[in-house]
PDB file of C-alpha atoms in Angstrom:
ATOM      1  CA  UNK A   1     162.778 137.169  89.498  1.00 58.00           C
ATOM      2  CA  UNK A   2     161.554 137.589  93.061  1.00 65.00           C
ATOM      3  CA  UNK A   3     158.852 140.298  93.398  1.00 69.00           C
ATOM      4  CA  UNK A   4     160.717 141.663  96.448  1.00 72.00           C
ATOM      5  CA  UNK A   5     163.440 142.832  94.060  1.00 74.00           C
ATOM      6  CA  UNK A   6     161.053 144.300  91.501  1.00 80.00           C
ATOM      7  CA  UNK A   7     158.952 146.408  93.888  1.00 82.00           C
ATOM      8  CA  UNK A   8     160.994 149.623  93.414  1.00 85.00           C
ATOM      9  CA  UNK A   9     160.595 149.320  89.635  1.00 84.00           C
ATOM     10  CA  UNK A  10     156.899 148.564  89.878  1.00 81.00           C
ATOM     11  CA  UNK A  11     156.418 151.598  92.120  1.00 81.00           C
ATOM     12  CA  UNK A  12     158.002 153.855  89.476  1.00 80.00           C
ATOM     13  CA  UNK A  13     155.444 152.851  86.830  1.00 77.00           C
ATOM     14  CA  UNK A  14     152.476 151.682  88.915  1.00 74.00           C
ATOM     15  CA  UNK A  15     150.176 154.669  88.415  1.00 72.00           C
ATOM     16  CA  UNK A  16     151.311 155.708  84.944  1.00 72.00           C
ATOM     17  CA  UNK A  17     153.988 155.290  82.311  1.00 71.00           C
ATOM     18  CA  UNK A  18     155.990 158.530  82.539  1.00 73.00           C
ATOM     19  CA  UNK A  19     158.035 159.750  79.585  1.00 78.00           C
ATOM     20  CA  UNK A  20     161.094 159.797  81.804  1.00 81.00           C
ATOM     21  CA  UNK A  21     161.665 157.609  84.858  1.00 82.00           C
ATOM     22  CA  UNK A  22     162.922 159.059  88.135  1.00 82.00           C
ATOM     23  CA  UNK A  23     165.600 156.548  89.125  1.00 88.00           C
ATOM     24  CA  UNK A  24     166.298 156.071  92.820  1.00 89.00           C
ATOM     25  CA  UNK A  25     169.254 154.154  94.213  1.00 92.00           C
ATOM     26  CA  UNK A  26     166.840 151.392  95.261  1.00 90.00           C
ATOM     27  CA  UNK A  27     165.315 151.183  91.764  1.00 89.00           C
ATOM     28  CA  UNK A  28     168.730 151.073  90.121  1.00 91.00           C
ATOM     29  CA  UNK A  29     169.809 148.285  92.471  1.00 90.00           C
ATOM     30  CA  UNK A  30     166.620 146.349  91.614  1.00 88.00           C
ATOM     31  CA  UNK A  31     167.278 146.794  87.890  1.00 89.00           C
ATOM     32  CA  UNK A  32     170.857 145.522  88.248  1.00 90.00           C
ATOM     33  CA  UNK A  33     169.604 142.541  90.261  1.00 86.00           C
ATOM     34  CA  UNK A  34     167.144 141.628  87.506  1.00 82.00           C
ATOM     35  CA  UNK A  35     169.894 141.868  84.886  1.00 84.00           C
ATOM     36  CA  UNK A  36     172.117 139.531  86.952  1.00 82.00           C
ATOM     37  CA  UNK A  37     169.274 137.056  87.394  1.00 76.00           C
ATOM     38  CA  UNK A  38     168.514 137.022  83.673  1.00 71.00           C
ATOM     39  CA  UNK A  39     172.165 136.327  82.847  1.00 74.00           C
ATOM     40  CA  UNK A  40     172.470 133.429  85.283  1.00 72.00           C
ATOM     41  CA  UNK A  41     171.364 129.919  84.428  1.00 61.00           C
ATOM     42  CA  UNK A  42     169.117 128.341  87.052  1.00 63.00           C
ATOM     43  CA  UNK A  43     170.113 124.786  86.018  1.00 72.00           C
ATOM     44  CA  UNK A  44     166.693 123.258  86.516  1.00 85.00           C
ATOM     45  CA  UNK A  45     166.344 119.533  86.156  1.00 89.00           C
ATOM     46  CA  UNK A  46     163.505 117.850  84.307  1.00 93.00           C
ATOM     47  CA  UNK A  47     160.917 116.168  86.543  1.00 96.00           C
ATOM     48  CA  UNK A  48     161.425 112.425  86.960  1.00 96.00           C
ATOM     49  CA  UNK A  49     158.045 111.018  87.961  1.00 97.00           C
ATOM     50  CA  UNK A  50     159.644 107.866  89.367  1.00 96.00           C
ATOM     51  CA  UNK A  51     161.171 109.986  92.182  1.00 96.00           C
ATOM     52  CA  UNK A  52     159.465 111.866  95.043  1.00 97.00           C
ATOM     53  CA  UNK A  53     159.214 115.659  95.018  1.00 98.00           C
ATOM     54  CA  UNK A  54     160.013 118.050  97.893  1.00 98.00           C
ATOM     55  CA  UNK A  55     158.758 121.614  98.158  1.00 98.00           C
ATOM     56  CA  UNK A  56     160.724 124.156 100.209  1.00 97.00           C
ATOM     57  CA  UNK A  57     158.805 127.362 101.019  1.00 97.00           C
ATOM     58  CA  UNK A  58     159.744 130.738 102.507  1.00 95.00           C
ATOM     59  CA  UNK A  59     157.618 133.822 103.153  1.00 94.00           C
ATOM     60  CA  UNK A  60     159.228 137.260 103.329  1.00 90.00           C
ATOM     61  CA  UNK A  61     157.612 140.695 103.083  1.00 87.00           C
ATOM     62  CA  UNK A  62     154.387 139.282 101.687  1.00 90.00           C
ATOM     63  CA  UNK A  63     156.030 137.171  98.999  1.00 92.00           C
ATOM     64  CA  UNK A  64     155.837 133.376  98.943  1.00 94.00           C
ATOM     65  CA  UNK A  65     159.027 131.901  97.480  1.00 94.00           C
ATOM     66  CA  UNK A  66     159.692 128.245  96.945  1.00 96.00           C
ATOM     67  CA  UNK A  67     161.673 125.615  95.143  1.00 95.00           C
ATOM     68  CA  UNK A  68     160.398 122.219  94.024  1.00 97.00           C
ATOM     69  CA  UNK A  69     163.176 119.624  94.130  1.00 97.00           C
ATOM     70  CA  UNK A  70     163.906 115.957  93.543  1.00 96.00           C
ATOM     71  CA  UNK A  71     166.783 113.808  94.766  1.00 95.00           C
ATOM     72  CA  UNK A  72     169.700 113.746  92.328  1.00 92.00           C
ATOM     73  CA  UNK A  73     173.208 112.449  93.046  1.00 90.00           C
ATOM     74  CA  UNK A  74     172.807 112.778  96.804  1.00 92.00           C
ATOM     75  CA  UNK A  75     171.346 116.296  96.846  1.00 91.00           C
ATOM     76  CA  UNK A  76     168.098 118.122  96.104  1.00 92.00           C
ATOM     77  CA  UNK A  77     168.016 119.243  92.480  1.00 92.00           C
ATOM     78  CA  UNK A  78     165.677 122.146  91.613  1.00 93.00           C
ATOM     79  CA  UNK A  79     162.875 121.267  89.213  1.00 95.00           C
ATOM     80  CA  UNK A  80     160.886 124.524  89.523  1.00 94.00           C
ATOM     81  CA  UNK A  81     161.094 127.898  91.252  1.00 92.00           C
ATOM     82  CA  UNK A  82     158.034 129.786  92.483  1.00 94.00           C
ATOM     83  CA  UNK A  83     157.535 133.353  93.644  1.00 92.00           C
ATOM     84  CA  UNK A  84     154.041 134.706  94.244  1.00 93.00           C
ATOM     85  CA  UNK A  85     152.635 137.746  96.021  1.00 92.00           C
ATOM     86  CA  UNK A  86     150.383 136.836  98.959  1.00 93.00           C
ATOM     87  CA  UNK A  87     146.805 138.113  98.990  1.00 91.00           C
ATOM     88  CA  UNK A  88     146.255 141.329 100.951  1.00 91.00           C
ATOM     89  CA  UNK A  89     143.952 139.560 103.424  1.00 90.00           C
ATOM     90  CA  UNK A  90     146.774 137.152 104.292  1.00 92.00           C
ATOM     91  CA  UNK A  91     149.226 140.000 104.872  1.00 90.00           C
ATOM     92  CA  UNK A  92     147.313 141.060 108.010  1.00 90.00           C
ATOM     93  CA  UNK A  93     148.069 137.748 109.723  1.00 88.00           C
ATOM     94  CA  UNK A  94     150.942 136.949 112.074  1.00 90.00           C
ATOM     95  CA  UNK A  95     154.124 135.541 110.527  1.00 87.00           C
ATOM     96  CA  UNK A  96     153.398 131.878 111.255  1.00 91.00           C
ATOM     97  CA  UNK A  97     150.019 132.082 109.502  1.00 95.00           C
ATOM     98  CA  UNK A  98     151.549 133.918 106.526  1.00 95.00           C
ATOM     99  CA  UNK A  99     154.035 131.037 106.264  1.00 95.00           C
ATOM    100  CA  UNK A 100     151.187 128.501 106.249  1.00 96.00           C
ATOM    101  CA  UNK A 101     149.351 130.533 103.594  1.00 96.00           C
ATOM    102  CA  UNK A 102     152.554 130.712 101.525  1.00 96.00           C
ATOM    103  CA  UNK A 103     152.968 126.935 101.753  1.00 97.00           C
ATOM    104  CA  UNK A 104     149.348 126.351 100.707  1.00 96.00           C
ATOM    105  CA  UNK A 105     149.646 128.766  97.778  1.00 96.00           C
ATOM    106  CA  UNK A 106     152.867 127.223  96.462  1.00 97.00           C
ATOM    107  CA  UNK A 107     151.641 123.684  97.071  1.00 96.00           C
ATOM    108  CA  UNK A 108     148.706 124.440  94.794  1.00 96.00           C
ATOM    109  CA  UNK A 109     151.041 125.951  92.175  1.00 96.00           C
ATOM    110  CA  UNK A 110     153.437 122.969  92.380  1.00 97.00           C
ATOM    111  CA  UNK A 111     150.615 120.560  91.527  1.00 96.00           C
ATOM    112  CA  UNK A 112     150.950 121.711  87.903  1.00 95.00           C
ATOM    113  CA  UNK A 113     154.349 119.985  87.845  1.00 96.00           C
ATOM    114  CA  UNK A 114     153.851 117.198  90.400  1.00 96.00           C
ATOM    115  CA  UNK A 115     150.662 115.896  88.732  1.00 95.00           C
ATOM    116  CA  UNK A 116     149.524 114.004  91.834  1.00 93.00           C
ATOM    117  CA  UNK A 117     152.835 112.236  92.493  1.00 95.00           C
ATOM    118  CA  UNK A 118     154.470 111.972  95.930  1.00 92.00           C
ATOM    119  CA  UNK A 119     155.281 115.385  97.420  1.00 93.00           C
ATOM    120  CA  UNK A 120     156.794 116.192 100.822  1.00 90.00           C
TER     121      UNK A 120
END
């Protein structure tokens, strides 16, 4: 689940674990989003190391999101999803540099799956 959606929930319990949570409309919406995501099937394909990989990256609100794909029946089939919080030093940069940092971060993470094979 994308950290952008979980921020309201994290904020409720960040400093302590209260006996009773104070639910806001934003936190309730985040909770419902997480429930929907958990019920859906992402339909990831298994990596085929005979085919090239492509990594699509997006940065929004300090979160690097990406999908690693491979060609399958004329389209890009997801093999892995990534969502990582950018470092606080990166957050002070302009948008284009945050995007480059997001790409570098997810490229490093994708290497666990790609294992040195072709990646665009």
